Amino acid sequence: MQDLTKGNPTKLILMFTFPIILGYLMQQLYNFVDTLIVGQTLGVDALAAVGSTGAIMFLSLGFVGGFSSGMSIITATRFGAKDLAGVRKSFGQSILASIIITIGLTIISLVGVRPLLILMQTPHEILDMAHTFIVIILGGVATQMGYNVISNAMRAVGNSNAPLYHLIVGMLLNIGLEFLFILVFHWGVAGAAIATVIAYGVSTVTSVWHVYKFIPTLRLSRQDLVWDGAEIRAHLAAGLPLGFQQSIIAIGSVTLQAAVNSLGTDAVAANAAASKVDQLVVLVLMSFGVTMATYVAQNHGAGQYDRILVGMRQTLMMSIGVAILLGIGEVFGGHWLVQLFVDQSDQAAGSVMKLAQIFFYANGPLYAILAVLFVLRYAIQGLGDTRTPTLAGIGEMVARTVAAFGLVSVFGFWGASFANPLAWTASVAFLIPAWLQYEREIKAKA
């Protein structure tokens, strides 16, 4: 475990962030491997089918990530205040709250997914494959909720390494099962989805074992798992706004995906492949934000206000620098990664590659905006403010919707590609004034 309230902030932040970066990259490899194997073995239509479900996955699984992250802010704050009994209570009540939310989320997802695919104008030739893939993923959402709740709790008490180890175990299993189910059993896109669900389930089980074996701070007693109405309400109040925030952002992505779908299968496949490369950059930058949520929450709980300001300045500089380098790499080297997803012998390969490069030109130079967004959003969450990040999420949703109904109809795939930078800018417009106000208050306390 790592106490982020003591020691050199820069060193602590880097040491804490690095395993999170690796963990998120491993997590992305689940979808990366799905897309790679599907695209190379099943063709462009199958690649488009899996890619067309990306926004729906974000809608559901983004809620899972935001909800579990929000509850862990309470855990981290209590850990910073050295309230270890409160830490265990928070973890136990987070588990109970997540069970309730998972049941409701699974039912809603499975009932509404096919009408949503149709509403999104998913091309008819890939509709059935897309439905098969996403139904299996959403049917197994409990495995992703379980992993996220446990991994966020471990990070809340300063352990960012363990989630990485167990994700690697799941990823390696996922790769093996992908080849088995697709190349040997010939289960098609269903095999890719089943492999992902099983792999997350295994990561959840091994994470539970790790907590009880090596992290006594999170080792629960029966009393910690007794229903406590006040605690459940507090954790729902912390988790639901951040879950809805991610879902609100995802609604904009769903709208945008519908607009991309209207451009044809090549555009859908290009967007799917380019988005996988884009997500690698996004998750690296998000890692700095996730670190700041824990860092700010622990130091806020400990009353170490001056450390919050120092950590924020240093993290912003590091994150922006990384964003610039990654943006340059994507613009000039992203096409090499796209080739991994597209069978070059496919007749549509050339068109897909050209469209993917348009995506990189539009997004790569502007990642610095996203770097600022993540650091500010998660820092504000770490202070216990769920309202401002939600407003920022609404800004993102509106911006992507504007792009879907305005830019795409006029500029085609170029318009769709500029939707992300437009959304980041809208979000930052809410976050910067809010952080400046918090900064003044923190300086006064310090």
Short mmCIF file of C-alpha atoms in Angstrom, two decimals:
data_model
loop_
_atom_site.label_atom_id
_atom_site.label_comp_id
_atom_site.label_asym_id
_atom_site.label_seq_id
_atom_site.Cartn_x
_atom_site.Cartn_y
_atom_site.Cartn_z
CA MET A 1 0.00 0.00 0.00
CA GLN A 2 1.12 3.55 -0.66
CA ASP A 3 0.35 6.57 1.51
CA LEU A 4 0.13 9.52 -0.90
CA THR A 5 0.05 12.07 1.93
CA LYS A 6 3.79 11.78 2.60
CA GLY A 7 6.90 12.04 0.44
CA ASN A 8 7.82 13.78 -2.83
CA PRO A 9 4.57 14.36 -4.79
CA THR A 10 6.16 13.98 -8.25
CA LYS A 11 7.82 10.70 -7.40
CA LEU A 12 4.71 9.33 -5.70
CA ILE A 13 2.44 10.35 -8.58
CA LEU A 14 4.71 8.76 -11.20
CA MET A 15 5.13 5.55 -9.19
CA PHE A 16 1.38 5.33 -8.65
CA THR A 17 0.48 6.24 -12.23
CA PHE A 18 2.79 3.86 -14.06
CA PRO A 19 1.03 0.63 -12.95
CA ILE A 20 -2.33 2.27 -13.74
CA ILE A 21 -1.12 3.07 -17.26
CA LEU A 22 -0.02 -0.52 -17.75
CA GLY A 23 -3.27 -1.76 -16.25
CA TYR A 24 -5.43 0.35 -18.54
CA LEU A 25 -3.35 -0.68 -21.54
CA MET A 26 -3.85 -4.31 -20.57
CA GLN A 27 -7.56 -3.63 -20.19
CA GLN A 28 -7.63 -2.06 -23.63
CA LEU A 29 -5.88 -5.11 -25.03
CA TYR A 30 -9.03 -7.10 -24.27
CA ASN A 31 -10.86 -5.09 -26.94
CA PHE A 32 -7.68 -4.66 -28.98
CA VAL A 33 -7.25 -8.42 -29.30
CA ASP A 34 -10.96 -8.86 -30.07
CA THR A 35 -10.69 -6.38 -32.91
CA LEU A 36 -7.36 -7.70 -34.20
CA ILE A 37 -8.36 -11.36 -34.33
CA VAL A 38 -11.86 -10.63 -35.62
CA GLY A 39 -10.58 -8.26 -38.32
CA GLN A 40 -7.82 -10.59 -39.51
CA THR A 41 -9.78 -13.86 -39.39
CA LEU A 42 -13.43 -12.94 -39.97
CA GLY A 43 -13.12 -9.95 -42.34
CA VAL A 44 -14.11 -6.28 -42.54
CA ASP A 45 -17.84 -6.94 -41.93
CA ALA A 46 -17.07 -8.70 -38.65
CA LEU A 47 -14.64 -5.90 -37.72
CA ALA A 48 -17.37 -3.36 -38.41
CA ALA A 49 -19.88 -5.41 -36.38
CA VAL A 50 -17.66 -5.44 -33.29
CA GLY A 51 -16.70 -1.79 -33.81
CA SER A 52 -20.30 -0.65 -34.17
CA THR A 53 -20.98 -1.80 -30.60
CA GLY A 54 -18.21 0.35 -29.12
CA ALA A 55 -20.49 3.23 -28.14
CA ILE A 56 -22.99 0.86 -26.49
CA MET A 57 -20.18 -0.81 -24.56
CA PHE A 58 -19.05 2.64 -23.45
CA LEU A 59 -22.61 3.46 -22.40
CA SER A 60 -22.86 0.43 -20.11
CA LEU A 61 -19.29 -0.35 -19.09
CA GLY A 62 -18.42 3.33 -18.77
CA PHE A 63 -21.16 3.53 -16.16
CA VAL A 64 -19.56 0.59 -14.35
CA GLY A 65 -16.16 2.29 -14.29
CA GLY A 66 -17.53 5.66 -13.18
CA PHE A 67 -19.79 4.16 -10.51
CA SER A 68 -17.06 2.05 -8.92
CA SER A 69 -14.57 4.93 -9.13
CA GLY A 70 -16.99 7.28 -7.39
CA MET A 71 -17.53 4.90 -4.47
CA SER A 72 -13.78 4.44 -4.04
CA ILE A 73 -13.37 8.19 -3.39
CA ILE A 74 -15.01 7.58 0.01
CA THR A 75 -12.61 4.70 0.64
CA ALA A 76 -9.57 6.81 -0.29
CA THR A 77 -10.67 9.77 1.84
CA ARG A 78 -11.07 7.52 4.89
CA PHE A 79 -7.70 5.94 4.22
CA GLY A 80 -6.09 9.38 4.12
CA ALA A 81 -7.75 10.18 7.45
CA LYS A 82 -6.33 6.89 8.88
CA ASP A 83 -9.87 5.58 9.54
CA LEU A 84 -9.11 1.92 8.75
CA ALA A 85 -12.38 0.60 10.15
CA GLY A 86 -14.15 3.10 7.89
CA VAL A 87 -12.08 1.89 4.93
CA ARG A 88 -13.26 -1.70 5.40
CA LYS A 89 -16.84 -0.54 5.93
CA SER A 90 -16.68 1.50 2.74
CA PHE A 91 -15.36 -1.45 0.74
CA GLY A 92 -18.04 -3.80 2.09
CA GLN A 93 -20.88 -1.39 1.38
CA SER A 94 -19.46 -0.72 -2.10
CA ILE A 95 -19.80 -4.44 -2.84
CA LEU A 96 -23.43 -4.48 -1.69
CA ALA A 97 -24.28 -1.36 -3.68
CA SER A 98 -22.60 -2.75 -6.80
CA ILE A 99 -24.66 -5.97 -6.63
CA ILE A 100 -27.90 -3.99 -6.74
CA ILE A 101 -26.73 -1.78 -9.61
CA THR A 102 -25.37 -4.74 -11.59
CA ILE A 103 -28.71 -6.57 -11.55
CA GLY A 104 -30.58 -3.51 -12.83
CA LEU A 105 -27.91 -2.67 -15.40
CA THR A 106 -27.86 -6.19 -16.82
CA ILE A 107 -31.64 -6.30 -17.27
CA ILE A 108 -31.83 -2.85 -18.89
CA SER A 109 -28.88 -3.57 -21.19
CA LEU A 110 -30.16 -6.88 -22.50
CA VAL A 111 -33.72 -5.66 -23.11
CA GLY A 112 -32.78 -2.48 -24.92
CA VAL A 113 -29.69 -3.39 -26.93
CA ARG A 114 -31.20 -4.56 -30.26
CA PRO A 115 -33.63 -1.62 -30.60
CA LEU A 116 -30.68 0.66 -29.85
CA LEU A 117 -28.56 -0.94 -32.58
CA ILE A 118 -31.41 -0.41 -35.04
CA LEU A 119 -31.91 3.17 -33.86
CA MET A 120 -28.19 3.76 -34.43
CA GLN A 121 -28.67 2.78 -38.11
CA THR A 122 -26.32 -0.19 -37.81
CA PRO A 123 -25.89 -1.51 -41.38
CA HIS A 124 -28.22 -4.44 -42.01
CA GLU A 125 -25.44 -6.76 -43.15
CA ILE A 126 -23.69 -6.55 -39.75
CA LEU A 127 -26.69 -6.12 -37.42
CA ASP A 128 -26.99 -9.76 -36.32
CA MET A 129 -23.25 -10.12 -35.67
CA ALA A 130 -23.20 -6.86 -33.70
CA HIS A 131 -26.19 -7.96 -31.62
CA THR A 132 -24.63 -11.33 -30.83
CA PHE A 133 -21.38 -9.76 -29.68
CA ILE A 134 -22.82 -7.02 -27.49
CA VAL A 135 -25.49 -9.21 -25.84
CA ILE A 136 -22.81 -11.58 -24.55
CA ILE A 137 -20.60 -8.70 -23.33
CA LEU A 138 -23.45 -6.99 -21.50
CA GLY A 139 -24.80 -10.27 -20.16
CA GLY A 140 -21.46 -10.69 -18.39
CA VAL A 141 -21.28 -7.14 -17.03
CA ALA A 142 -21.11 -8.55 -13.49
CA THR A 143 -17.55 -9.72 -14.15
CA GLN A 144 -16.43 -6.23 -15.14
CA MET A 145 -18.27 -4.65 -12.19
CA GLY A 146 -16.58 -7.09 -9.82
CA TYR A 147 -13.12 -6.36 -11.17
CA ASN A 148 -13.64 -2.59 -11.18
CA VAL A 149 -14.98 -2.42 -7.60
CA ILE A 150 -12.08 -4.45 -6.22
CA SER A 151 -9.35 -2.76 -8.28
CA ASN A 152 -10.61 0.74 -7.40
CA ALA A 153 -10.68 -0.20 -3.72
CA MET A 154 -7.07 -1.40 -3.94
CA ARG A 155 -6.03 1.85 -5.61
CA ALA A 156 -7.91 3.83 -2.94
CA VAL A 157 -5.60 2.41 -0.27
CA GLY A 158 -2.52 3.11 -2.38
CA ASN A 159 -2.03 -0.19 -4.22
CA SER A 160 -1.95 0.41 -7.97
CA ASN A 161 0.20 -2.64 -8.73
CA ALA A 162 -2.14 -5.50 -7.80
CA PRO A 163 -4.93 -4.54 -10.27
CA LEU A 164 -2.31 -4.65 -13.03
CA TYR A 165 -1.12 -8.15 -12.12
CA HIS A 166 -4.60 -9.63 -12.15
CA LEU A 167 -5.53 -7.85 -15.36
CA ILE A 168 -2.47 -9.35 -17.05
CA VAL A 169 -3.62 -12.80 -15.96
CA GLY A 170 -7.02 -12.14 -17.49
CA MET A 171 -5.57 -10.68 -20.68
CA LEU A 172 -3.32 -13.67 -21.33
CA LEU A 173 -6.28 -15.98 -20.74
CA ASN A 174 -8.38 -13.83 -23.07
CA ILE A 175 -5.87 -14.13 -25.91
CA GLY A 176 -5.70 -17.91 -25.56
CA LEU A 177 -9.48 -18.26 -25.44
CA GLU A 178 -9.91 -15.94 -28.44
CA PHE A 179 -7.78 -18.21 -30.62
CA LEU A 180 -9.48 -21.31 -29.24
CA PHE A 181 -13.06 -20.10 -29.67
CA ILE A 182 -12.60 -18.37 -33.04
CA LEU A 183 -9.97 -20.42 -34.86
CA VAL A 184 -10.66 -23.88 -33.41
CA PHE A 185 -14.34 -23.86 -32.37
CA HIS A 186 -15.35 -21.37 -35.12
CA TRP A 187 -17.72 -19.45 -32.85
CA GLY A 188 -17.17 -16.19 -34.73
CA VAL A 189 -17.78 -12.88 -32.92
CA ALA A 190 -19.58 -14.77 -30.15
CA GLY A 191 -16.31 -16.51 -29.32
CA ALA A 192 -14.54 -13.16 -28.91
CA ALA A 193 -17.23 -11.93 -26.52
CA ILE A 194 -17.31 -15.15 -24.45
CA ALA A 195 -13.53 -15.07 -24.08
CA THR A 196 -13.65 -11.50 -22.75
CA VAL A 197 -16.36 -12.30 -20.17
CA ILE A 198 -14.50 -15.37 -18.91
CA ALA A 199 -11.22 -13.48 -18.67
CA TYR A 200 -12.75 -10.67 -16.60
CA GLY A 201 -14.36 -13.25 -14.35
CA VAL A 202 -11.00 -14.85 -13.67
CA SER A 203 -9.42 -11.43 -12.97
CA THR A 204 -12.17 -10.76 -10.44
CA VAL A 205 -11.63 -14.07 -8.64
CA THR A 206 -7.86 -13.66 -8.46
CA SER A 207 -8.30 -10.07 -7.21
CA VAL A 208 -10.52 -11.28 -4.37
CA TRP A 209 -7.87 -13.85 -3.45
CA HIS A 210 -5.18 -11.16 -3.47
CA VAL A 211 -7.12 -8.87 -1.14
CA TYR A 212 -7.68 -11.57 1.45
CA LYS A 213 -4.11 -12.82 1.17
CA PHE A 214 -2.08 -9.62 1.03
CA ILE A 215 -4.17 -6.50 1.87
CA PRO A 216 -5.42 -6.71 5.48
CA THR A 217 -6.71 -3.14 5.28
CA LEU A 218 -9.43 -4.40 2.88
CA ARG A 219 -9.97 -7.77 4.54
CA LEU A 220 -13.68 -7.71 5.40
CA SER A 221 -15.47 -9.12 8.40
CA ARG A 222 -19.08 -10.27 8.34
CA GLN A 223 -20.08 -6.99 10.00
CA ASP A 224 -18.65 -4.96 7.11
CA LEU A 225 -21.05 -6.74 4.74
CA VAL A 226 -24.16 -6.11 6.86
CA TRP A 227 -26.54 -3.77 5.08
CA ASP A 228 -26.16 -0.20 6.40
CA GLY A 229 -28.73 2.10 4.85
CA ALA A 230 -26.84 5.33 5.57
CA GLU A 231 -23.60 3.91 4.15
CA ILE A 232 -25.33 2.51 1.06
CA ARG A 233 -26.95 5.88 0.39
CA ALA A 234 -23.62 7.65 0.81
CA HIS A 235 -21.88 5.31 -1.61
CA LEU A 236 -24.70 5.48 -4.14
CA ALA A 237 -24.60 9.28 -3.86
CA ALA A 238 -20.87 9.18 -4.63
CA GLY A 239 -20.98 6.50 -7.34
CA LEU A 240 -24.17 7.10 -9.32
CA PRO A 241 -23.40 10.68 -10.46
CA LEU A 242 -20.03 9.59 -11.83
CA GLY A 243 -21.59 6.53 -13.43
CA PHE A 244 -24.27 8.67 -15.05
CA GLN A 245 -21.58 11.15 -16.05
CA GLN A 246 -19.87 8.44 -18.10
CA SER A 247 -23.21 7.33 -19.52
CA ILE A 248 -24.10 10.89 -20.48
CA ILE A 249 -20.80 11.14 -22.34
CA ALA A 250 -21.56 7.78 -23.95
CA ILE A 251 -24.96 8.98 -25.18
CA GLY A 252 -23.08 11.50 -27.30
CA SER A 253 -20.89 8.66 -28.56
CA VAL A 254 -23.98 6.59 -29.42
CA THR A 255 -25.38 9.51 -31.41
CA LEU A 256 -22.07 9.97 -33.17
CA GLN A 257 -21.81 6.24 -33.91
CA ALA A 258 -25.24 6.41 -35.55
CA ALA A 259 -23.96 9.18 -37.80
CA VAL A 260 -20.84 7.16 -38.66
CA ASN A 261 -23.02 4.12 -39.39
CA SER A 262 -24.89 6.17 -41.97
CA LEU A 263 -21.60 6.64 -43.87
CA GLY A 264 -21.34 2.92 -44.66
CA THR A 265 -19.44 -0.20 -43.60
CA ASP A 266 -15.99 1.15 -44.59
CA ALA A 267 -16.47 4.20 -42.37
CA VAL A 268 -17.66 2.02 -39.48
CA ALA A 269 -14.64 -0.27 -39.84
CA ALA A 270 -12.23 2.68 -40.10
CA ASN A 271 -13.74 4.35 -37.05
CA ALA A 272 -13.52 1.05 -35.14
CA ALA A 273 -9.86 0.50 -35.98
CA ALA A 274 -8.77 4.11 -35.46
CA SER A 275 -10.68 4.29 -32.17
CA LYS A 276 -8.70 1.33 -30.85
CA VAL A 277 -5.48 3.25 -31.45
CA ASP A 278 -7.03 6.40 -30.02
CA GLN A 279 -8.06 4.53 -26.85
CA LEU A 280 -4.45 3.59 -26.18
CA VAL A 281 -3.62 7.30 -25.94
CA VAL A 282 -6.79 8.13 -24.02
CA LEU A 283 -6.12 5.49 -21.37
CA VAL A 284 -2.55 6.69 -20.79
CA LEU A 285 -3.84 10.21 -20.18
CA MET A 286 -6.73 8.93 -18.08
CA SER A 287 -4.23 7.17 -15.82
CA PHE A 288 -2.88 10.52 -14.65
CA GLY A 289 -6.44 11.56 -13.83
CA VAL A 290 -7.19 8.36 -11.90
CA THR A 291 -4.03 8.92 -9.87
CA MET A 292 -5.14 12.45 -9.02
CA ALA A 293 -8.52 11.22 -7.77
CA THR A 294 -6.78 9.02 -5.19
CA TYR A 295 -4.00 11.56 -4.49
CA VAL A 296 -6.42 14.44 -3.91
CA ALA A 297 -8.87 12.31 -1.88
CA GLN A 298 -6.15 10.98 0.44
CA ASN A 299 -4.56 14.40 0.98
CA HIS A 300 -7.95 16.04 1.39
CA GLY A 301 -8.83 13.49 4.05
CA ALA A 302 -5.49 14.11 5.79
CA GLY A 303 -5.82 17.91 5.58
CA GLN A 304 -2.63 18.18 3.46
CA TYR A 305 -3.93 21.02 1.28
CA ASP A 306 -0.56 22.36 0.12
CA ARG A 307 0.30 18.93 -1.31
CA ILE A 308 -2.84 18.99 -3.43
CA LEU A 309 -1.73 22.20 -5.17
CA VAL A 310 1.84 20.99 -5.75
CA GLY A 311 0.64 17.64 -7.09
CA MET A 312 -1.83 19.28 -9.47
CA ARG A 313 0.76 21.59 -11.03
CA GLN A 314 3.27 18.81 -11.55
CA THR A 315 0.72 16.35 -12.90
CA LEU A 316 -0.66 18.85 -15.40
CA MET A 317 2.82 19.48 -16.79
CA MET A 318 3.63 15.77 -17.03
CA SER A 319 0.31 14.85 -18.60
CA ILE A 320 0.37 17.61 -21.21
CA GLY A 321 3.92 16.66 -22.21
CA VAL A 322 2.94 13.02 -22.63
CA ALA A 323 -0.15 14.06 -24.64
CA ILE A 324 1.94 16.03 -27.13
CA LEU A 325 4.35 13.14 -27.67
CA LEU A 326 1.56 10.58 -28.08
CA GLY A 327 -0.31 12.85 -30.47
CA ILE A 328 2.73 13.14 -32.73
CA GLY A 329 3.20 9.37 -32.61
CA GLU A 330 -0.42 8.75 -33.58
CA VAL A 331 -0.38 11.12 -36.54
CA PHE A 332 2.79 9.66 -38.03
CA GLY A 333 2.59 6.05 -36.85
CA GLY A 334 -1.05 5.24 -36.19
CA HIS A 335 -1.54 3.68 -39.63
CA TRP A 336 0.87 0.88 -38.70
CA LEU A 337 -1.42 -0.18 -35.87
CA VAL A 338 -4.53 0.07 -38.06
CA GLN A 339 -2.94 -2.45 -40.43
CA LEU A 340 -3.07 -4.99 -37.61
CA PHE A 341 -6.86 -4.89 -37.70
CA VAL A 342 -7.43 -4.90 -41.44
CA ASP A 343 -6.77 -7.82 -43.73
CA GLN A 344 -4.83 -6.08 -46.52
CA SER A 345 -6.16 -8.54 -49.09
CA ASP A 346 -9.70 -7.32 -48.40
CA GLN A 347 -11.08 -5.15 -51.20
CA ALA A 348 -12.11 -2.44 -48.71
CA ALA A 349 -8.72 -2.25 -46.95
CA GLY A 350 -7.47 0.82 -48.86
CA SER A 351 -10.58 2.86 -48.11
CA VAL A 352 -10.51 1.89 -44.44
CA MET A 353 -6.85 2.92 -44.08
CA LYS A 354 -7.43 6.34 -45.66
CA LEU A 355 -10.41 7.10 -43.42
CA ALA A 356 -8.51 6.00 -40.31
CA GLN A 357 -5.71 8.47 -41.12
CA ILE A 358 -8.28 11.29 -41.27
CA PHE A 359 -9.24 10.37 -37.69
CA PHE A 360 -5.60 10.65 -36.59
CA TYR A 361 -5.13 14.06 -38.26
CA ALA A 362 -8.18 15.40 -36.41
CA ASN A 363 -7.39 13.98 -32.95
CA GLY A 364 -3.62 13.66 -32.59
CA PRO A 365 -2.65 17.37 -32.44
CA LEU A 366 -5.28 18.15 -29.76
CA TYR A 367 -4.63 15.56 -27.04
CA ALA A 368 -3.25 18.25 -24.71
CA ILE A 369 -6.86 19.39 -24.18
CA LEU A 370 -7.79 15.86 -23.13
CA ALA A 371 -4.83 15.75 -20.72
CA VAL A 372 -6.11 18.86 -18.92
CA LEU A 373 -9.64 17.45 -18.91
CA PHE A 374 -8.70 14.22 -17.14
CA VAL A 375 -6.49 15.81 -14.48
CA LEU A 376 -9.07 18.46 -13.58
CA ARG A 377 -12.08 16.14 -13.71
CA TYR A 378 -10.62 13.48 -11.46
CA ALA A 379 -9.09 16.00 -9.04
CA ILE A 380 -12.49 17.65 -8.61
CA GLN A 381 -14.02 14.21 -8.04
CA GLY A 382 -11.36 13.55 -5.42
CA LEU A 383 -12.61 16.60 -3.54
CA GLY A 384 -16.07 15.02 -3.42
CA ASP A 385 -17.68 17.23 -6.09
CA THR A 386 -19.86 15.13 -8.42
CA ARG A 387 -21.89 18.03 -9.84
CA THR A 388 -19.14 19.75 -11.86
CA PRO A 389 -17.89 16.57 -13.61
CA THR A 390 -21.50 15.75 -14.49
CA LEU A 391 -22.00 19.17 -16.06
CA ALA A 392 -18.76 18.66 -17.95
CA GLY A 393 -20.08 15.30 -19.16
CA ILE A 394 -23.25 16.97 -20.40
CA GLY A 395 -21.06 19.41 -22.30
CA GLU A 396 -19.28 16.49 -23.98
CA MET A 397 -22.59 14.85 -24.89
CA VAL A 398 -23.96 18.03 -26.44
CA ALA A 399 -20.77 18.60 -28.43
CA ARG A 400 -20.76 15.07 -29.87
CA THR A 401 -24.45 15.35 -30.70
CA VAL A 402 -23.80 18.62 -32.53
CA ALA A 403 -21.03 16.89 -34.47
CA ALA A 404 -23.33 13.97 -35.31
CA PHE A 405 -26.19 16.11 -36.61
CA GLY A 406 -24.18 19.00 -38.01
CA LEU A 407 -20.59 18.25 -38.91
CA VAL A 408 -21.08 14.71 -40.27
CA SER A 409 -23.85 15.74 -42.65
CA VAL A 410 -21.65 18.50 -44.07
CA PHE A 411 -18.08 17.17 -43.80
CA GLY A 412 -18.64 13.41 -43.70
CA PHE A 413 -15.95 11.40 -41.92
CA TRP A 414 -13.91 14.54 -41.26
CA GLY A 415 -16.83 15.88 -39.23
CA ALA A 416 -17.08 12.67 -37.23
CA SER A 417 -13.34 12.73 -36.56
CA PHE A 418 -13.45 16.22 -35.07
CA ALA A 419 -16.23 15.25 -32.65
CA ASN A 420 -13.81 14.18 -29.90
CA PRO A 421 -11.74 17.41 -29.77
CA LEU A 422 -14.96 19.42 -29.85
CA ALA A 423 -16.29 17.40 -26.89
CA TRP A 424 -13.04 17.77 -24.91
CA THR A 425 -13.13 21.54 -25.39
CA ALA A 426 -16.74 21.75 -24.20
CA SER A 427 -15.91 19.73 -21.08
CA VAL A 428 -12.82 21.79 -20.19
CA ALA A 429 -14.93 24.95 -20.44
CA PHE A 430 -16.81 23.72 -17.32
CA LEU A 431 -13.83 22.27 -15.48
CA ILE A 432 -11.30 25.12 -15.61
CA PRO A 433 -13.46 27.76 -13.84
CA ALA A 434 -14.52 25.20 -11.24
CA TRP A 435 -10.92 24.17 -10.49
CA LEU A 436 -9.75 27.79 -10.23
CA GLN A 437 -12.40 28.35 -7.57
CA TYR A 438 -11.32 25.22 -5.68
CA GLU A 439 -7.71 26.30 -6.00
CA ARG A 440 -8.47 29.60 -4.27
CA GLU A 441 -10.27 27.77 -1.46
CA ILE A 442 -7.45 25.24 -1.04
CA LYS A 443 -4.85 28.03 -0.92
CA ALA A 444 -6.84 29.71 1.84
CA LYS A 445 -6.93 26.48 3.86
CA ALA A 446 -3.25 25.76 3.22
#
